[in-house]
């Protein structure tokens, strides 16, 4: 092992930093998630088609998707603590612009600014979580992701209670959240900078191992499988967050506010699933948790288009609980595949998450215009079946050299 490439990690988990970075993630993702939650208002105020709504989602997600991997790759060797508050500055500018956007073009420009802010936040904040987590990397990523999922969960409720009744200009209230996040990020960036100073700005962010235990071919196959997992997860989530409310309004004649509560149920259950993901992976193995989180969603997603309003709510809870349990586990698994590339992996996987969601949003918008909302929900319901590909992932024992306590010899074969 090259000892020059090892950064000294905190001796213990620094909970104050983890909770702070989780709060910022909450505020950022609440801001970002309120944009699709506001689609019904934006459609009415700017007279948009479903295809145009799809392009808003595409623009928001692809902006973050393209920029995040580059930021992660660059800061792996040149960490930049000041990027944390600067990124939220872009988000603040986007929020103010969204409140007053009077044309479709201006709306897209403001969405780009919010996307840039999110692109800066995720790889650097994930690195901070990795460092502050000490030896509890899985817990740290789960707590960080819990903040983001909490923000995503409260966005539909805020939209139903505040933004939809008060209209487009009410988005301006989220500038308070952005300013709060900037203040917290300034404090986090000081801790981050001090940590880098004491470790002499070593080139890797917390890596103990600098070479993978697997061959390049095996790593490539595993990374490809993980990307398919992300595809199934985030395109399906794009169908739900972008179009399920419209589907409920069309099929059951629900009000906009009532339909938003179904998304809230999906996402609030996802909060619990996210927090459970890390402990489940510690207990049953990362590969098994990834497999369960995608494939385990399929029975519920396939049943959803046939359910009445009551069972639709129940199924939304089940889908959120299972599907959202796996993302933080996927990130940590990928970081084990490519040790020493914390920022690159975080940027790549958060970027892919946004990018795949954006592509899915745009394509599903065209499908909704041409074939109807019910077709969108029925077709996307089969995406979790791609979880079957998780059988190709190396076991935890092969990946890390350690056996998960709950895994017997039959469950660790690769």
mmCIF file with all atom_site columns, N, CA and C in Angstrom, residues 260-291:
data_model
loop_
_atom_site.group_PDB
_atom_site.id
_atom_site.type_symbol
_atom_site.label_atom_id
_atom_site.label_alt_id
_atom_site.label_comp_id
_atom_site.label_asym_id
_atom_site.label_entity_id
_atom_site.label_seq_id
_atom_site.pdbx_PDB_ins_code
_atom_site.Cartn_x
_atom_site.Cartn_y
_atom_site.Cartn_z
_atom_site.occupancy
_atom_site.B_iso_or_equiv
_atom_site.pdbx_formal_charge
_atom_site.auth_seq_id
_atom_site.auth_comp_id
_atom_site.auth_asym_id
_atom_site.auth_atom_id
_atom_site.pdbx_PDB_model_num
ATOM 1  N N  . UNK A 1 260 ? -50.880 15.264 -3.948 1.00 0.00 ? 260 UNK A N  1
ATOM 2  C CA . UNK A 1 260 ? -49.540 15.504 -3.403 1.00 0.00 ? 260 UNK A CA 1
ATOM 3  C C  . UNK A 1 260 ? -49.285 14.669 -2.159 1.00 0.00 ? 260 UNK A C  1
ATOM 4  N N  . UNK A 1 261 ? -50.326 14.346 -1.408 1.00 0.00 ? 261 UNK A N  1
ATOM 5  C CA . UNK A 1 261 ? -50.134 13.564 -0.191 1.00 0.00 ? 261 UNK A CA 1
ATOM 6  C C  . UNK A 1 261 ? -49.697 12.134 -0.497 1.00 0.00 ? 261 UNK A C  1
ATOM 7  N N  . UNK A 1 262 ? -50.040 11.624 -1.671 1.00 0.00 ? 262 UNK A N  1
ATOM 8  C CA . UNK A 1 262 ? -49.567 10.298 -2.070 1.00 0.00 ? 262 UNK A CA 1
ATOM 9  C C  . UNK A 1 262 ? -48.062 10.323 -2.313 1.00 0.00 ? 262 UNK A C  1
ATOM 10 N N  . UNK A 1 263 ? -47.580 11.399 -2.924 1.00 0.00 ? 263 UNK A N  1
ATOM 11 C CA . UNK A 1 263 ? -46.139 11.539 -3.099 1.00 0.00 ? 263 UNK A CA 1
ATOM 12 C C  . UNK A 1 263 ? -45.444 11.696 -1.752 1.00 0.00 ? 263 UNK A C  1
ATOM 13 N N  . UNK A 1 264 ? -46.108 12.422 -0.846 1.00 0.00 ? 264 UNK A N  1
ATOM 14 C CA . UNK A 1 264 ? -45.550 12.576 0.496  1.00 0.00 ? 264 UNK A CA 1
ATOM 15 C C  . UNK A 1 264 ? -45.417 11.218 1.176  1.00 0.00 ? 264 UNK A C  1
ATOM 16 N N  . UNK A 1 265 ? -46.444 10.360 1.048  1.00 0.00 ? 265 UNK A N  1
ATOM 17 C CA . UNK A 1 265 ? -46.386 9.023  1.643  1.00 0.00 ? 265 UNK A CA 1
ATOM 18 C C  . UNK A 1 265 ? -45.236 8.211  1.059  1.00 0.00 ? 265 UNK A C  1
ATOM 19 N N  . UNK A 1 266 ? -45.075 8.287  -0.267 1.00 0.00 ? 266 UNK A N  1
ATOM 20 C CA . UNK A 1 266 ? -43.975 7.592  -0.939 1.00 0.00 ? 266 UNK A CA 1
ATOM 21 C C  . UNK A 1 266 ? -42.627 8.038  -0.393 1.00 0.00 ? 266 UNK A C  1
ATOM 22 N N  . UNK A 1 267 ? -42.448 9.345  -0.268 1.00 0.00 ? 267 UNK A N  1
ATOM 23 C CA . UNK A 1 267 ? -41.145 9.890  0.086  1.00 0.00 ? 267 UNK A CA 1
ATOM 24 C C  . UNK A 1 267 ? -40.871 9.831  1.582  1.00 0.00 ? 267 UNK A C  1
ATOM 25 N N  . UNK A 1 268 ? -41.914 9.965  2.408  1.00 0.00 ? 268 UNK A N  1
ATOM 26 C CA . UNK A 1 268 ? -41.693 9.861  3.853  1.00 0.00 ? 268 UNK A CA 1
ATOM 27 C C  . UNK A 1 268 ? -41.331 8.428  4.217  1.00 0.00 ? 268 UNK A C  1
ATOM 28 N N  . UNK A 1 269 ? -41.933 7.454  3.518  1.00 0.00 ? 269 UNK A N  1
ATOM 29 C CA . UNK A 1 269 ? -41.530 6.057  3.715  1.00 0.00 ? 269 UNK A CA 1
ATOM 30 C C  . UNK A 1 269 ? -40.099 5.860  3.232  1.00 0.00 ? 269 UNK A C  1
ATOM 31 N N  . UNK A 1 270 ? -39.733 6.576  2.165  1.00 0.00 ? 270 UNK A N  1
ATOM 32 C CA . UNK A 1 270 ? -38.367 6.513  1.674  1.00 0.00 ? 270 UNK A CA 1
ATOM 33 C C  . UNK A 1 270 ? -37.355 7.000  2.689  1.00 0.00 ? 270 UNK A C  1
ATOM 34 N N  . UNK A 1 271 ? -37.745 7.988  3.524  1.00 0.00 ? 271 UNK A N  1
ATOM 35 C CA . UNK A 1 271 ? -36.860 8.447  4.594  1.00 0.00 ? 271 UNK A CA 1
ATOM 36 C C  . UNK A 1 271 ? -36.515 7.296  5.531  1.00 0.00 ? 271 UNK A C  1
ATOM 37 N N  . UNK A 1 272 ? -37.543 6.558  5.937  1.00 0.00 ? 272 UNK A N  1
ATOM 38 C CA . UNK A 1 272 ? -37.311 5.416  6.820  1.00 0.00 ? 272 UNK A CA 1
ATOM 39 C C  . UNK A 1 272 ? -36.455 4.363  6.124  1.00 0.00 ? 272 UNK A C  1
ATOM 40 N N  . UNK A 1 273 ? -36.746 4.119  4.841  1.00 0.00 ? 273 UNK A N  1
ATOM 41 C CA . UNK A 1 273 ? -35.969 3.151  4.082  1.00 0.00 ? 273 UNK A CA 1
ATOM 42 C C  . UNK A 1 273 ? -34.513 3.548  3.961  1.00 0.00 ? 273 UNK A C  1
ATOM 43 N N  . UNK A 1 274 ? -34.273 4.833  3.725  1.00 0.00 ? 274 UNK A N  1
ATOM 44 C CA . UNK A 1 274 ? -32.901 5.322  3.611  1.00 0.00 ? 274 UNK A CA 1
ATOM 45 C C  . UNK A 1 274 ? -32.119 5.090  4.898  1.00 0.00 ? 274 UNK A C  1
ATOM 46 N N  . UNK A 1 275 ? -32.754 5.412  6.023  1.00 0.00 ? 275 UNK A N  1
ATOM 47 C CA . UNK A 1 275 ? -32.061 5.257  7.301  1.00 0.00 ? 275 UNK A CA 1
ATOM 48 C C  . UNK A 1 275 ? -31.829 3.780  7.629  1.00 0.00 ? 275 UNK A C  1
ATOM 49 N N  . UNK A 1 276 ? -32.736 2.923  7.148  1.00 0.00 ? 276 UNK A N  1
ATOM 50 C CA . UNK A 1 276 ? -32.583 1.485  7.382  1.00 0.00 ? 276 UNK A CA 1
ATOM 51 C C  . UNK A 1 276 ? -31.516 0.858  6.493  1.00 0.00 ? 276 UNK A C  1
ATOM 52 N N  . UNK A 1 277 ? -31.213 1.506  5.356  1.00 0.00 ? 277 UNK A N  1
ATOM 53 C CA . UNK A 1 277 ? -30.323 0.899  4.378  1.00 0.00 ? 277 UNK A CA 1
ATOM 54 C C  . UNK A 1 277 ? -28.959 0.545  4.930  1.00 0.00 ? 277 UNK A C  1
ATOM 55 N N  . UNK A 1 278 ? -28.331 1.490  5.643  1.00 0.00 ? 278 UNK A N  1
ATOM 56 C CA . UNK A 1 278 ? -27.009 1.239  6.195  1.00 0.00 ? 278 UNK A CA 1
ATOM 57 C C  . UNK A 1 278 ? -26.984 0.077  7.174  1.00 0.00 ? 278 UNK A C  1
ATOM 58 N N  . UNK A 1 279 ? -27.860 0.092  8.228  1.00 0.00 ? 279 UNK A N  1
ATOM 59 C CA . UNK A 1 279 ? -27.894 -1.050 9.153  1.00 0.00 ? 279 UNK A CA 1
ATOM 60 C C  . UNK A 1 279 ? -28.243 -2.372 8.477  1.00 0.00 ? 279 UNK A C  1
ATOM 61 N N  . UNK A 1 280 ? -29.153 -2.350 7.494  1.00 0.00 ? 280 UNK A N  1
ATOM 62 C CA . UNK A 1 280 ? -29.487 -3.581 6.778  1.00 0.00 ? 280 UNK A CA 1
ATOM 63 C C  . UNK A 1 280 ? -28.264 -4.129 6.049  1.00 0.00 ? 280 UNK A C  1
ATOM 64 N N  . UNK A 1 281 ? -27.493 -3.204 5.438  1.00 0.00 ? 281 UNK A N  1
ATOM 65 C CA . UNK A 1 281 ? -26.288 -3.641 4.731  1.00 0.00 ? 281 UNK A CA 1
ATOM 66 C C  . UNK A 1 281 ? -25.254 -4.204 5.696  1.00 0.00 ? 281 UNK A C  1
ATOM 67 N N  . UNK A 1 282 ? -25.138 -3.574 6.887  1.00 0.00 ? 282 UNK A N  1
ATOM 68 C CA . UNK A 1 282 ? -24.211 -4.087 7.892  1.00 0.00 ? 282 UNK A CA 1
ATOM 69 C C  . UNK A 1 282 ? -24.626 -5.486 8.359  1.00 0.00 ? 282 UNK A C  1
ATOM 70 N N  . UNK A 1 283 ? -25.931 -5.721 8.412  1.00 0.00 ? 283 UNK A N  1
ATOM 71 C CA . UNK A 1 283 ? -26.433 -6.986 8.930  1.00 0.00 ? 283 UNK A CA 1
ATOM 72 C C  . UNK A 1 283 ? -26.476 -8.084 7.871  1.00 0.00 ? 283 UNK A C  1
ATOM 73 N N  . UNK A 1 284 ? -26.966 -7.746 6.686  1.00 0.00 ? 284 UNK A N  1
ATOM 74 C CA . UNK A 1 284 ? -27.214 -8.759 5.655  1.00 0.00 ? 284 UNK A CA 1
ATOM 75 C C  . UNK A 1 284 ? -26.300 -8.636 4.436  1.00 0.00 ? 284 UNK A C  1
ATOM 76 N N  . UNK A 1 285 ? -25.426 -7.657 4.411  1.00 0.00 ? 285 UNK A N  1
ATOM 77 C CA . UNK A 1 285 ? -24.501 -7.500 3.300  1.00 0.00 ? 285 UNK A CA 1
ATOM 78 C C  . UNK A 1 285 ? -24.963 -6.436 2.323  1.00 0.00 ? 285 UNK A C  1
ATOM 79 N N  . UNK A 1 286 ? -24.019 -5.747 1.719  1.00 0.00 ? 286 UNK A N  1
ATOM 80 C CA . UNK A 1 286 ? -24.353 -4.660 0.791  1.00 0.00 ? 286 UNK A CA 1
ATOM 81 C C  . UNK A 1 286 ? -24.993 -5.195 -0.478 1.00 0.00 ? 286 UNK A C  1
ATOM 82 N N  . UNK A 1 287 ? -24.442 -6.286 -1.040 1.00 0.00 ? 287 UNK A N  1
ATOM 83 C CA . UNK A 1 287 ? -25.015 -6.818 -2.270 1.00 0.00 ? 287 UNK A CA 1
ATOM 84 C C  . UNK A 1 287 ? -26.463 -7.263 -2.052 1.00 0.00 ? 287 UNK A C  1
ATOM 85 N N  . UNK A 1 288 ? -26.723 -7.961 -0.945 1.00 0.00 ? 288 UNK A N  1
ATOM 86 C CA . UNK A 1 288 ? -28.081 -8.429 -0.672 1.00 0.00 ? 288 UNK A CA 1
ATOM 87 C C  . UNK A 1 288 ? -29.047 -7.268 -0.474 1.00 0.00 ? 288 UNK A C  1
ATOM 88 N N  . UNK A 1 289 ? -28.578 -6.197 0.171  1.00 0.00 ? 289 UNK A N  1
ATOM 89 C CA . UNK A 1 289 ? -29.436 -5.028 0.392  1.00 0.00 ? 289 UNK A CA 1
ATOM 90 C C  . UNK A 1 289 ? -29.740 -4.323 -0.923 1.00 0.00 ? 289 UNK A C  1
ATOM 91 N N  . UNK A 1 290 ? -28.733 -4.219 -1.792 1.00 0.00 ? 290 UNK A N  1
ATOM 92 C CA . UNK A 1 290 ? -28.950 -3.612 -3.109 1.00 0.00 ? 290 UNK A CA 1
ATOM 93 C C  . UNK A 1 290 ? -29.971 -4.426 -3.902 1.00 0.00 ? 290 UNK A C  1
ATOM 94 N N  . UNK A 1 291 ? -29.805 -5.719 -3.891 1.00 0.00 ? 291 UNK A N  1
ATOM 95 C CA . UNK A 1 291 ? -30.718 -6.628 -4.593 1.00 0.00 ? 291 UNK A CA 1
ATOM 96 C C  . UNK A 1 291 ? -32.158 -6.439 -4.085 1.00 0.00 ? 291 UNK A C  1
#
